[in-house]
Coordinates of C-alpha atoms in Angstrom, one line a residue:
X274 CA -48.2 156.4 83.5
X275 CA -46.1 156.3 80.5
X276 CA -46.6 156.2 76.7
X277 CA -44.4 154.1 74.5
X278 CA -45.1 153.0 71.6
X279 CA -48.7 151.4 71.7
X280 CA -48.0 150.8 75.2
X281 CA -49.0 151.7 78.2
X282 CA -46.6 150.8 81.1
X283 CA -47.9 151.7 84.5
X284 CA -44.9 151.7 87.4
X285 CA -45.8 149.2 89.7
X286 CA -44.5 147.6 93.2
X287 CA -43.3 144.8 90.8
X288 CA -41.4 147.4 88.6
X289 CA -39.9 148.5 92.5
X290 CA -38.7 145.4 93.1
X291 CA -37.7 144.4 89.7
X292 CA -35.1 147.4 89.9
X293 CA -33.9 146.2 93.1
X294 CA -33.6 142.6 91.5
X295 CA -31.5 144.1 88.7
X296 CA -29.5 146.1 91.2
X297 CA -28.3 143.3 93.5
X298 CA -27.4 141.1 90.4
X299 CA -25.1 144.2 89.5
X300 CA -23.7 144.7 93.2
X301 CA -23.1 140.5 93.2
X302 CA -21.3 141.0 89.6
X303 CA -19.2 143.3 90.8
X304 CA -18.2 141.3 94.0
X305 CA -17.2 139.1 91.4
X306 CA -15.5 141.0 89.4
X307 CA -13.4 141.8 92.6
X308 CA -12.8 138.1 93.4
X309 CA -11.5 137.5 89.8
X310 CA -9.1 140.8 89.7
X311 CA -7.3 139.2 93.2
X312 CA -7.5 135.6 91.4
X313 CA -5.4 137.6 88.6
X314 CA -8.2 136.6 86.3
X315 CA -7.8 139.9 84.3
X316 CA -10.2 139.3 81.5
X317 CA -13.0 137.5 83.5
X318 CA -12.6 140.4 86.2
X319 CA -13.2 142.8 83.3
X320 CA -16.5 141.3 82.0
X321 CA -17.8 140.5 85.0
X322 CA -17.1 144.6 85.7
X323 CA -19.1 145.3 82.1
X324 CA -21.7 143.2 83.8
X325 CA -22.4 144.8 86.5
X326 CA -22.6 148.3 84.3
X327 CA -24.8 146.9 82.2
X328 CA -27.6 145.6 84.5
X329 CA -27.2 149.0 87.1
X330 CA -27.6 150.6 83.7
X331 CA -30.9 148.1 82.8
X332 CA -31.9 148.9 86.6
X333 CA -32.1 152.7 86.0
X334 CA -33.8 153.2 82.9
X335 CA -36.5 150.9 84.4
X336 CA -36.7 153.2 87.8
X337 CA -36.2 156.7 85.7
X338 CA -38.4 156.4 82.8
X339 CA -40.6 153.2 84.1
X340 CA -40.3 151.6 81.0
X341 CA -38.3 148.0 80.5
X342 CA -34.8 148.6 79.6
X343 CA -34.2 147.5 75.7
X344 CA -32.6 143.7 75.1
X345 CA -28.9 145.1 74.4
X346 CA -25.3 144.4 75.9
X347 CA -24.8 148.3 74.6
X348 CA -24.0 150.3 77.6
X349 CA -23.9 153.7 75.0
X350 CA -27.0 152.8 74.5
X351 CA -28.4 152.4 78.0
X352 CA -26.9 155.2 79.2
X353 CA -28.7 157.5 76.8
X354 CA -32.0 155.5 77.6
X355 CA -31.8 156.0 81.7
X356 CA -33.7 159.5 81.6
X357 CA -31.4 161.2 83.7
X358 CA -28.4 164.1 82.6
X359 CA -25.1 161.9 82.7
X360 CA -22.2 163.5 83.9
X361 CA -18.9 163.4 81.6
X362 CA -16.9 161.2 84.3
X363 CA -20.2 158.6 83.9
X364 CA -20.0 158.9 80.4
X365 CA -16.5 158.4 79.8
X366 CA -16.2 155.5 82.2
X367 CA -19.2 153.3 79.7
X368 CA -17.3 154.3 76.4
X369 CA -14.4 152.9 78.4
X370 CA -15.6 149.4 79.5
X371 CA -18.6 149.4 76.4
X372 CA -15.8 147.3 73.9
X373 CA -15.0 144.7 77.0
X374 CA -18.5 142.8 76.7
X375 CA -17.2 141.1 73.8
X376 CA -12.7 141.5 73.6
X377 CA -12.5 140.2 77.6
X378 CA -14.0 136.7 76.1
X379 CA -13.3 135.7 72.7
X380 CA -10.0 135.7 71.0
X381 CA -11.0 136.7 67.4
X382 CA -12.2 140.0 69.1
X383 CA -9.2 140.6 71.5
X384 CA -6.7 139.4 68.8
X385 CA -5.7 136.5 70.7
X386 CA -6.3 134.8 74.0
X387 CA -8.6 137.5 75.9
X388 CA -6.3 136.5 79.2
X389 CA -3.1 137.9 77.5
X390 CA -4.5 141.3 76.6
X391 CA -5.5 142.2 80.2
X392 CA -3.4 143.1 83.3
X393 CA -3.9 144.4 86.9
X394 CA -3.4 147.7 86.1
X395 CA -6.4 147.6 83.2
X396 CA -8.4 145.2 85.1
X397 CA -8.2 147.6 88.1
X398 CA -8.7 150.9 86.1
X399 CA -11.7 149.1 85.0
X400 CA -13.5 147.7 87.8
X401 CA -13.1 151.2 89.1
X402 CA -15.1 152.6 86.1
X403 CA -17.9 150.5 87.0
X404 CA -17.5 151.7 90.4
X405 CA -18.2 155.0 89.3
X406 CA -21.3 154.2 87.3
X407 CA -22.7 152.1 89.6
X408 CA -22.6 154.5 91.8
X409 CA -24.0 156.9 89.7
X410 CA -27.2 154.4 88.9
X411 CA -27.8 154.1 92.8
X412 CA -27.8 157.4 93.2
X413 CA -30.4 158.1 90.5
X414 CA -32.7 155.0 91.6
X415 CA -32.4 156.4 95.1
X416 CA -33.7 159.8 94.1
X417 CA -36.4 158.4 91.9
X418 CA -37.4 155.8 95.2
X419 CA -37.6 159.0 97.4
X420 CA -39.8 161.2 94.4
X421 CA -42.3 158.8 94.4
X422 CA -42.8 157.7 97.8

């Protein structure tokens, strides 16, 4: 059982398979992200990367600390919120892709067409970032699976 706020949030089978859900939306975002990098959709590859950061992210504060991960795009933020020591690869790689949620999609914040500030060799340096934190997140929702089992 954990305290919150006023709440009590006990981890439950549906909490299990929640995590699972969030994880194989992140795994299929990533597939994506893959498809749009050889489509030489640089920008589109590059969210779709932030994505899947973001909900592996969502995924493991919800399987660490078995409370719901907070309603944000901020992967800063979920990173400091999964429960777990982050290593300073893992760390670097969010502060990396964290300004992509919003500059790989609209042109006032990518000071023009989001497509023309992205290449292959950004969009590829990226997708590998998420790589390594999704990685990261499987590996900690792993651990906490076997810990509890």
């Amino acid at each position: 059982m954990v305290h919150s706020p006023g709440v009590i949030v006990l981890y439950t089978l549906g909490m299990r398979a929640e995590v699972s859900h969030w994880m194989e939306s992140a795994q299929a975002d990533r597939d994506v992200a893959g498809t749009l990098l050889r489509a030489r959709r640089f920008s589109h590859a590059v969210f779709m990367a932030h994505q899947a950061v973001e909900k592996a992210l969502k995924a493991t504060v919800l399987a660490v600390t078995r409370e719901y991960p907070p309603m944000t795009h901020n992967l800063r933020l979920l990173t400091e919120r999964a429960g777990a020591p982050v290593p300073a690869a893992v760390a670097s790689a969010v502060l990396r892709l964290g300004p992509h949620y919003t500059a790989s999609r609209y042109p006032d914040a990518a000071d023009g067409a989001p497509e023309s500030s992205y290449n292959r060799e950004i969009a590829r340096a990226l997708l590998k970032d998420s790589d390594l934190v999704l990685g990261w997140a499987t590996g900690l929702i792993s651990r906490e699976a076997g810990d509890r089992t």
